[in-house]
Each structure stands twice: as C-alpha cells, then as structure tokens.
Amino acid sequence: MWQRYHLSVGERFSIPVDDTNSVHVSFIALTEVTAIPRLYDTPINPSNGIGMLVDYRSYAAAYAKAGGTPLTPNAVFLRTQSDAASLASVRNTFPDLADRRLLMIDNQQNSVHLDIVGVLAIAVGTVLVLALIGTLLSSWLNAASRRTNFAVMRTLGMASRQIAAVLLWEQGFLYGIAFVLGIGLGALLTIFVAPTVALLDLAGPGGRNNPYDVPSVLTTIPYPQLLLLLMIMGAICLGALLLMAHIVSRPSISMMLRMNED
C-alpha cells in the first residue's frame, strides 16, 4: 500500500473501507510496515499482501461516523507468552483459537514432511561421505603414483620439507577450489530449490493447502552447525594431506638405494 499510494511520513490520504467503495475514511501515514501477520502476496493473489495498521478505537469511531454503522471485528490476534503454563491458560480460555504454535508443531511433525526431510538428510549425508572418500582416494592415488618422482627429487638433494610443500600446494589448491565450488552450489540450491522442496508436503491429495497460495518460504540456515560440519571436513582433509605429504617426503630406503644405484 505504501508504494501503491506513494505515501510519505505525515501524509494524509483517503481510501474506501467498505465493499461498495461508498464509505471513505481519512488516514495519516506514520511509517511503513514491512510485514503484517496473515497478509502476504502469493502467485494466485499478487495483491493479497496489501494492508495497514491503525488504532482500533480511532478507526472504529471514524468508520461509524462515515458509514453510519458500527464496526464489527472479524479477527483478533493474541500476543501470548511461549511458556507451557501461559499457553495452557490461553488454550483453555479460548478452545476454538486458531493456534499458530500448534499449527507449526503439527506441520513439523507431519509424516510426509518428516519423510521428505529424512530422505533429503540421508541423500545429503551419503553424497558428503562418498564425495569425501572419493576426494581422499583420488588424492592418495595421485600422490602414490608419483612416489618415484618424489624419490628422484629427494635423491637429487631436494629437502623433505620442500617435497611436502609441493604436494600441499598442489592438493591444497584443489581442495580449496572444491570447497568454494561446493559452498557456492550449496548456496544456490538452498536459495532456489529449498523453498520448492518445503512445499512438497502441501501438494497432492493429502495436502490441506494450495502450494501456490501460501506465503513465501523463509529459508533458515543453521550457520553454527554448517560451520562445524565444514570445520570437521576441513580437518579431515588437512589431516589426510599432512599424512600424504609425510609419506611422499620420506621415500623408503630401498627406493632411495635403487635410485642411487641408477
């Protein structure tokens, strides 16, 4: 509404407040509100999120004066505490209350939702484990196939520390690129795919809502857990790199003797 009427702070404006557009009430814009509960745009109703907050007593008096009939509210929002005692008291007092907390718990415990989350968790975990194992095996095979080259370099007088540094720079660069690409791809999937997946349990014969007539999905990323996972994977990769660098920088005595004989 703020953009539609090009409002500014302190500006007066008048809009119709009844279905016949015959009753107009004047308002004063105080500030822009970014979001109002239960008002949101959807692909089906792109202008459904238009609304404004007013003082009820002032608005009821102005409405009755302009329209000649009293204002009858059709919904009341209650601000409650989140502790169990307060919630139980409110639910006992208003048994027919549309409880958002119960609705959220019901959606989180929905069997379809749990199945989708479980399958995705298993898939992501499997991909991470296989990718980590494949990366470590690839690095180890690459280093093992070049042990002769490293032994030659060691025989020619190259220090063990220098050989280890060569391997660490090569593999570390590849690991760094892999981490950057993986994080970037994960961010893209989170932005574009996660909201769609979150609506899968609303579709189908058992869905209670139209998946295209719901508010936009708010994606919450667990940064502490994600950072911990990245740190664990980074520590594993770093440990594997250090172990490989230690092995290739210290060739076996038999290989060194054979190189000296050659």
mmCIF file of C-alpha atoms in Angstrom:
data_model
loop_
_atom_site.group_PDB
_atom_site.id
_atom_site.type_symbol
_atom_site.label_atom_id
_atom_site.label_comp_id
_atom_site.label_asym_id
_atom_site.label_seq_id
_atom_site.Cartn_x
_atom_site.Cartn_y
_atom_site.Cartn_z
ATOM 1 C CA MET A 1 0.000 0.000 0.000
ATOM 2 C CA TRP A 2 2.858 2.373 0.812
ATOM 3 C CA GLN A 3 4.257 2.003 -2.703
ATOM 4 C CA ARG A 4 0.861 1.885 -4.416
ATOM 5 C CA TYR A 5 -0.263 5.227 -2.988
ATOM 6 C CA HIS A 6 3.266 6.714 -2.977
ATOM 7 C CA LEU A 7 2.917 7.641 0.675
ATOM 8 C CA SER A 8 5.341 9.552 2.845
ATOM 9 C CA VAL A 9 5.517 10.065 6.595
ATOM 10 C CA GLY A 10 2.857 12.510 7.792
ATOM 11 C CA GLU A 11 0.893 12.478 4.532
ATOM 12 C CA ARG A 12 -2.913 12.417 4.635
ATOM 13 C CA PHE A 13 -4.803 10.054 2.346
ATOM 14 C CA SER A 14 -8.328 8.700 1.997
ATOM 15 C CA ILE A 15 -9.395 5.220 0.886
ATOM 16 C CA PRO A 16 -12.707 3.315 0.711
ATOM 17 C CA VAL A 17 -13.234 0.938 3.625
ATOM 18 C CA ASP A 18 -16.334 -0.984 2.540
ATOM 19 C CA ASP A 19 -17.178 -3.404 -0.251
ATOM 20 C CA THR A 20 -19.225 -0.839 -2.186
ATOM 21 C CA ASN A 21 -16.483 1.831 -2.099
ATOM 22 C CA SER A 22 -19.033 4.296 -0.757
ATOM 23 C CA VAL A 23 -17.518 4.871 2.682
ATOM 24 C CA HIS A 24 -14.196 6.731 2.732
ATOM 25 C CA VAL A 25 -12.047 7.314 5.797
ATOM 26 C CA SER A 26 -9.067 9.637 6.016
ATOM 27 C CA PHE A 27 -5.767 8.434 7.474
ATOM 28 C CA ILE A 28 -2.340 9.855 8.305
ATOM 29 C CA ALA A 29 0.693 7.799 7.284
ATOM 30 C CA LEU A 30 3.063 7.373 10.221
ATOM 31 C CA THR A 31 5.537 4.793 8.930
ATOM 32 C CA GLU A 32 5.899 1.909 6.515
ATOM 33 C CA VAL A 33 5.326 -1.597 7.905
ATOM 34 C CA THR A 34 7.252 -4.301 6.088
ATOM 35 C CA ALA A 35 5.032 -7.239 7.086
ATOM 36 C CA ILE A 36 1.642 -7.789 8.717
ATOM 37 C CA PRO A 37 0.596 -11.241 10.005
ATOM 38 C CA ARG A 38 -1.705 -13.186 7.674
ATOM 39 C CA LEU A 39 -1.200 -10.667 4.867
ATOM 40 C CA TYR A 40 1.096 -11.894 2.128
ATOM 41 C CA ASP A 41 1.365 -11.915 -1.644
ATOM 42 C CA THR A 42 1.044 -15.227 -3.472
ATOM 43 C CA PRO A 43 1.261 -16.224 -7.143
ATOM 44 C CA ILE A 44 -2.531 -16.573 -7.140
ATOM 45 C CA ASN A 45 -3.223 -13.304 -5.280
ATOM 46 C CA PRO A 46 -0.309 -10.960 -6.031
ATOM 47 C CA SER A 47 -2.012 -8.045 -4.239
ATOM 48 C CA ASN A 48 -3.202 -10.019 -1.231
ATOM 49 C CA GLY A 49 -0.497 -8.562 0.996
ATOM 50 C CA ILE A 50 -1.888 -5.020 0.998
ATOM 51 C CA GLY A 51 -2.944 -3.793 4.425
ATOM 52 C CA MET A 52 -2.305 -1.253 7.136
ATOM 53 C CA LEU A 53 -2.218 -0.996 10.916
ATOM 54 C CA VAL A 54 -4.479 1.536 12.635
ATOM 55 C CA ASP A 55 -5.602 2.352 16.148
ATOM 56 C CA TYR A 56 -8.786 0.323 16.558
ATOM 57 C CA ARG A 57 -10.723 2.800 18.687
ATOM 58 C CA SER A 58 -9.957 5.735 16.411
ATOM 59 C CA TYR A 59 -10.725 3.706 13.310
ATOM 60 C CA ALA A 60 -13.980 2.339 14.748
ATOM 61 C CA ALA A 61 -15.143 5.849 15.624
ATOM 62 C CA ALA A 62 -14.223 7.205 12.182
ATOM 63 C CA TYR A 63 -15.865 4.232 10.452
ATOM 64 C CA ALA A 64 -19.093 4.617 12.421
ATOM 65 C CA LYS A 65 -19.150 8.345 11.707
ATOM 66 C CA ALA A 66 -18.522 7.928 7.980
ATOM 67 C CA GLY A 67 -20.714 4.884 7.365
ATOM 68 C CA GLY A 68 -23.377 5.252 9.995
ATOM 69 C CA THR A 69 -22.907 1.671 11.219
ATOM 70 C CA PRO A 70 -20.630 0.325 13.956
ATOM 71 C CA LEU A 71 -17.504 -1.582 13.014
ATOM 72 C CA THR A 72 -17.611 -5.310 13.749
ATOM 73 C CA PRO A 73 -14.188 -7.007 14.058
ATOM 74 C CA ASN A 74 -13.836 -10.398 12.365
ATOM 75 C CA ALA A 75 -10.492 -11.477 13.832
ATOM 76 C CA VAL A 76 -8.440 -10.808 16.948
ATOM 77 C CA PHE A 77 -4.738 -11.537 17.385
ATOM 78 C CA LEU A 78 -3.448 -12.501 20.819
ATOM 79 C CA ARG A 79 0.121 -11.936 21.905
ATOM 80 C CA THR A 80 0.984 -14.732 24.317
ATOM 81 C CA GLN A 81 3.983 -15.972 26.231
ATOM 82 C CA SER A 82 5.744 -19.086 24.991
ATOM 83 C CA ASP A 83 5.896 -20.948 28.319
ATOM 84 C CA ALA A 84 3.701 -24.003 28.817
ATOM 85 C CA ALA A 85 1.594 -22.516 31.641
ATOM 86 C CA SER A 86 0.648 -19.399 29.657
ATOM 87 C CA LEU A 87 -0.172 -21.401 26.543
ATOM 88 C CA ALA A 88 -2.309 -23.854 28.508
ATOM 89 C CA SER A 89 -4.219 -20.986 30.121
ATOM 90 C CA VAL A 90 -4.913 -19.317 26.769
ATOM 91 C CA ARG A 91 -5.965 -22.582 25.137
ATOM 92 C CA ASN A 92 -8.324 -23.404 27.985
ATOM 93 C CA THR A 93 -9.862 -19.934 27.837
ATOM 94 C CA PHE A 94 -10.214 -19.957 24.044
ATOM 95 C CA PRO A 95 -10.685 -23.588 22.970
ATOM 96 C CA ASP A 96 -11.554 -22.614 19.379
ATOM 97 C CA LEU A 97 -8.489 -20.422 18.987
ATOM 98 C CA ALA A 98 -6.509 -20.760 15.752
ATOM 99 C CA ASP A 99 -3.255 -21.635 17.494
ATOM 100 C CA ARG A 100 -0.251 -20.834 15.323
ATOM 101 C CA ARG A 101 2.124 -22.682 17.627
ATOM 102 C CA LEU A 102 0.092 -25.883 17.421
ATOM 103 C CA LEU A 103 -0.173 -25.472 13.663
ATOM 104 C CA MET A 104 3.594 -25.105 13.375
ATOM 105 C CA ILE A 105 4.192 -28.172 15.552
ATOM 106 C CA ASP A 106 1.645 -30.132 13.539
ATOM 107 C CA ASN A 107 3.364 -29.197 10.284
ATOM 108 C CA GLN A 108 6.783 -30.104 11.669
ATOM 109 C CA GLN A 109 5.519 -33.485 12.877
ATOM 110 C CA ASN A 110 3.606 -34.234 9.697
ATOM 111 C CA SER A 111 4.587 -37.688 8.419
ATOM 112 C CA VAL A 112 5.039 -36.510 4.831
ATOM 113 C CA HIS A 113 7.221 -33.636 5.985
ATOM 114 C CA LEU A 114 9.322 -35.959 8.144
ATOM 115 C CA ASP A 115 9.708 -38.430 5.271
ATOM 116 C CA ILE A 116 10.877 -35.696 2.907
ATOM 117 C CA VAL A 117 13.332 -34.288 5.443
ATOM 118 C CA GLY A 118 14.620 -37.773 6.283
ATOM 119 C CA VAL A 119 15.183 -38.739 2.653
ATOM 120 C CA LEU A 120 16.944 -35.449 1.955
ATOM 121 C CA ALA A 121 19.135 -35.839 5.051
ATOM 122 C CA ILE A 122 20.144 -39.370 4.045
ATOM 123 C CA ALA A 123 20.841 -38.247 0.483
ATOM 124 C CA VAL A 124 22.937 -35.271 1.577
ATOM 125 C CA GLY A 125 24.863 -37.350 4.111
ATOM 126 C CA THR A 126 25.557 -40.077 1.555
ATOM 127 C CA VAL A 127 26.748 -37.572 -1.020
ATOM 128 C CA LEU A 128 29.042 -35.887 1.506
ATOM 129 C CA VAL A 129 30.591 -39.163 2.662
ATOM 130 C CA LEU A 130 31.076 -40.507 -0.873
ATOM 131 C CA ALA A 131 32.498 -37.199 -2.089
ATOM 132 C CA LEU A 132 34.918 -37.062 0.839
ATOM 133 C CA ILE A 133 36.044 -40.659 0.337
ATOM 134 C CA GLY A 134 36.409 -40.149 -3.411
ATOM 135 C CA THR A 135 38.428 -36.981 -2.942
ATOM 136 C CA LEU A 136 40.769 -38.600 -0.428
ATOM 137 C CA LEU A 137 41.258 -41.702 -2.585
ATOM 138 C CA SER A 138 41.913 -39.595 -5.660
ATOM 139 C CA SER A 139 44.495 -37.532 -3.805
ATOM 140 C CA TRP A 140 46.169 -40.613 -2.372
ATOM 141 C CA LEU A 141 46.338 -42.394 -5.754
ATOM 142 C CA ASN A 142 47.765 -39.263 -7.332
ATOM 143 C CA ALA A 143 50.431 -38.999 -4.652
ATOM 144 C CA ALA A 144 51.188 -42.740 -4.699
ATOM 145 C CA SER A 145 51.657 -42.771 -8.475
ATOM 146 C CA ARG A 146 54.255 -40.013 -8.127
ATOM 147 C CA ARG A 147 56.272 -41.531 -5.300
ATOM 148 C CA THR A 148 59.046 -42.407 -7.727
ATOM 149 C CA ASN A 149 59.211 -38.803 -8.908
ATOM 150 C CA PHE A 150 59.364 -37.587 -5.329
ATOM 151 C CA ALA A 151 62.098 -40.135 -4.585
ATOM 152 C CA VAL A 152 64.127 -38.815 -7.535
ATOM 153 C CA MET A 153 63.688 -35.274 -6.262
ATOM 154 C CA ARG A 154 64.804 -36.399 -2.804
ATOM 155 C CA THR A 155 67.839 -38.179 -4.266
ATOM 156 C CA LEU A 156 68.821 -35.067 -6.187
ATOM 157 C CA GLY A 157 69.029 -33.191 -2.917
ATOM 158 C CA MET A 158 65.595 -31.666 -2.501
ATOM 159 C CA ALA A 159 64.665 -31.330 1.154
ATOM 160 C CA SER A 160 61.777 -33.314 2.590
ATOM 161 C CA ARG A 161 60.088 -30.096 3.614
ATOM 162 C CA GLN A 162 60.201 -28.813 0.037
ATOM 163 C CA ILE A 163 58.702 -32.032 -1.332
ATOM 164 C CA ALA A 164 55.921 -31.872 1.228
ATOM 165 C CA ALA A 165 55.307 -28.225 0.344
ATOM 166 C CA VAL A 166 54.935 -29.117 -3.356
ATOM 167 C CA LEU A 167 52.292 -31.728 -2.585
ATOM 168 C CA LEU A 168 50.490 -29.499 -0.110
ATOM 169 C CA TRP A 169 50.321 -26.621 -2.582
ATOM 170 C CA GLU A 170 49.004 -28.853 -5.369
ATOM 171 C CA GLN A 171 46.404 -30.712 -3.353
ATOM 172 C CA GLY A 172 45.542 -27.746 -1.139
ATOM 173 C CA PHE A 173 44.669 -25.660 -4.185
ATOM 174 C CA LEU A 174 42.377 -28.403 -5.495
ATOM 175 C CA TYR A 175 40.749 -28.835 -2.095
ATOM 176 C CA GLY A 176 40.219 -25.089 -1.802
ATOM 177 C CA ILE A 177 38.566 -24.905 -5.233
ATOM 178 C CA ALA A 178 36.363 -27.866 -4.316
ATOM 179 C CA PHE A 179 35.270 -26.195 -1.073
ATOM 180 C CA VAL A 180 34.473 -22.901 -2.813
ATOM 181 C CA LEU A 181 32.508 -24.586 -5.608
ATOM 182 C CA GLY A 182 30.683 -26.819 -3.134
ATOM 183 C CA ILE A 183 29.676 -23.914 -0.907
ATOM 184 C CA GLY A 184 28.559 -21.875 -3.920
ATOM 185 C CA LEU A 185 26.489 -24.715 -5.358
ATOM 186 C CA GLY A 186 25.003 -25.416 -1.943
ATOM 187 C CA ALA A 187 24.019 -21.758 -1.577
ATOM 188 C CA LEU A 188 22.314 -21.784 -4.987
ATOM 189 C CA LEU A 189 20.415 -24.968 -4.163
ATOM 190 C CA THR A 190 19.361 -23.514 -0.810
ATOM 191 C CA ILE A 191 18.074 -20.326 -2.426
ATOM 192 C CA PHE A 192 16.253 -21.842 -5.400
ATOM 193 C CA VAL A 193 15.457 -25.466 -4.517
ATOM 194 C CA ALA A 194 14.848 -25.480 -0.753
ATOM 195 C CA PRO A 195 11.686 -23.286 -0.899
ATOM 196 C CA THR A 196 10.163 -25.603 -3.511
ATOM 197 C CA VAL A 197 11.005 -28.736 -1.542
ATOM 198 C CA ALA A 198 9.489 -27.187 1.586
ATOM 199 C CA LEU A 199 6.111 -27.007 -0.182
ATOM 200 C CA LEU A 200 6.048 -30.628 -1.356
ATOM 201 C CA ASP A 201 4.070 -31.803 1.669
ATOM 202 C CA LEU A 202 1.338 -29.268 0.845
ATOM 203 C CA ALA A 203 0.684 -30.708 -2.592
ATOM 204 C CA GLY A 204 -1.098 -33.897 -3.568
ATOM 205 C CA PRO A 205 -4.418 -35.388 -2.440
ATOM 206 C CA GLY A 206 -3.483 -35.152 1.238
ATOM 207 C CA GLY A 207 -2.409 -31.530 1.083
ATOM 208 C CA ARG A 208 -4.595 -29.124 3.013
ATOM 209 C CA ASN A 209 -3.425 -26.013 1.186
ATOM 210 C CA ASN A 210 -2.757 -24.940 -2.331
ATOM 211 C CA PRO A 211 1.065 -24.955 -2.571
ATOM 212 C CA TYR A 212 0.870 -21.849 -4.747
ATOM 213 C CA ASP A 213 -1.376 -19.924 -2.357
ATOM 214 C CA VAL A 214 0.881 -19.805 0.689
ATOM 215 C CA PRO A 215 3.297 -17.136 1.906
ATOM 216 C CA SER A 216 6.831 -17.138 0.615
ATOM 217 C CA VAL A 217 9.084 -19.648 2.338
ATOM 218 C CA LEU A 218 11.610 -18.209 4.761
ATOM 219 C CA THR A 219 14.802 -20.234 4.478
ATOM 220 C CA THR A 220 16.696 -20.517 7.753
ATOM 221 C CA ILE A 221 20.307 -21.669 7.501
ATOM 222 C CA PRO A 222 21.838 -23.225 10.657
ATOM 223 C CA TYR A 223 25.151 -21.422 10.397
ATOM 224 C CA PRO A 224 26.736 -22.868 13.598
ATOM 225 C CA GLN A 225 26.018 -26.473 12.543
ATOM 226 C CA LEU A 226 27.095 -25.755 8.973
ATOM 227 C CA LEU A 227 30.319 -24.152 10.152
ATOM 228 C CA LEU A 228 31.001 -27.114 12.446
ATOM 229 C CA LEU A 229 30.476 -29.543 9.550
ATOM 230 C CA LEU A 230 32.821 -27.566 7.314
ATOM 231 C CA MET A 231 35.436 -27.454 10.066
ATOM 232 C CA ILE A 232 35.227 -31.233 10.543
ATOM 233 C CA MET A 233 35.555 -31.884 6.816
ATOM 234 C CA GLY A 234 38.396 -29.383 6.581
ATOM 235 C CA ALA A 235 40.200 -31.059 9.482
ATOM 236 C CA ILE A 236 39.829 -34.483 7.836
ATOM 237 C CA CYS A 237 41.154 -33.191 4.522
ATOM 238 C CA LEU A 238 44.014 -31.358 6.217
ATOM 239 C CA GLY A 239 44.954 -34.466 8.194
ATOM 240 C CA ALA A 240 44.919 -36.571 5.032
ATOM 241 C CA LEU A 241 47.076 -34.024 3.206
ATOM 242 C CA LEU A 242 49.616 -33.898 6.018
ATOM 243 C CA LEU A 243 49.781 -37.691 6.133
ATOM 244 C CA MET A 244 50.309 -37.933 2.372
ATOM 245 C CA ALA A 245 52.928 -35.187 2.482
ATOM 246 C CA HIS A 246 54.758 -37.023 5.259
ATOM 247 C CA ILE A 247 54.749 -40.303 3.323
ATOM 248 C CA VAL A 248 55.889 -38.933 -0.054
ATOM 249 C CA SER A 249 58.546 -36.720 1.502
ATOM 250 C CA ARG A 250 60.195 -39.726 3.149
ATOM 251 C CA PRO A 251 60.674 -42.407 0.481
ATOM 252 C CA SER A 252 61.630 -45.901 1.560
ATOM 253 C CA ILE A 253 65.285 -46.869 1.946
ATOM 254 C CA SER A 254 65.039 -49.473 -0.831
ATOM 255 C CA MET A 255 63.738 -46.885 -3.277
ATOM 256 C CA MET A 256 66.499 -44.459 -2.304
ATOM 257 C CA LEU A 257 69.183 -47.155 -2.743
ATOM 258 C CA ARG A 258 67.805 -48.137 -6.136
ATOM 259 C CA MET A 259 67.881 -44.511 -7.215
ATOM 260 C CA ASN A 260 71.487 -44.199 -6.028
ATOM 261 C CA GLU A 261 72.477 -47.325 -7.963
ATOM 262 C CA ASP A 262 70.861 -45.983 -11.114
#
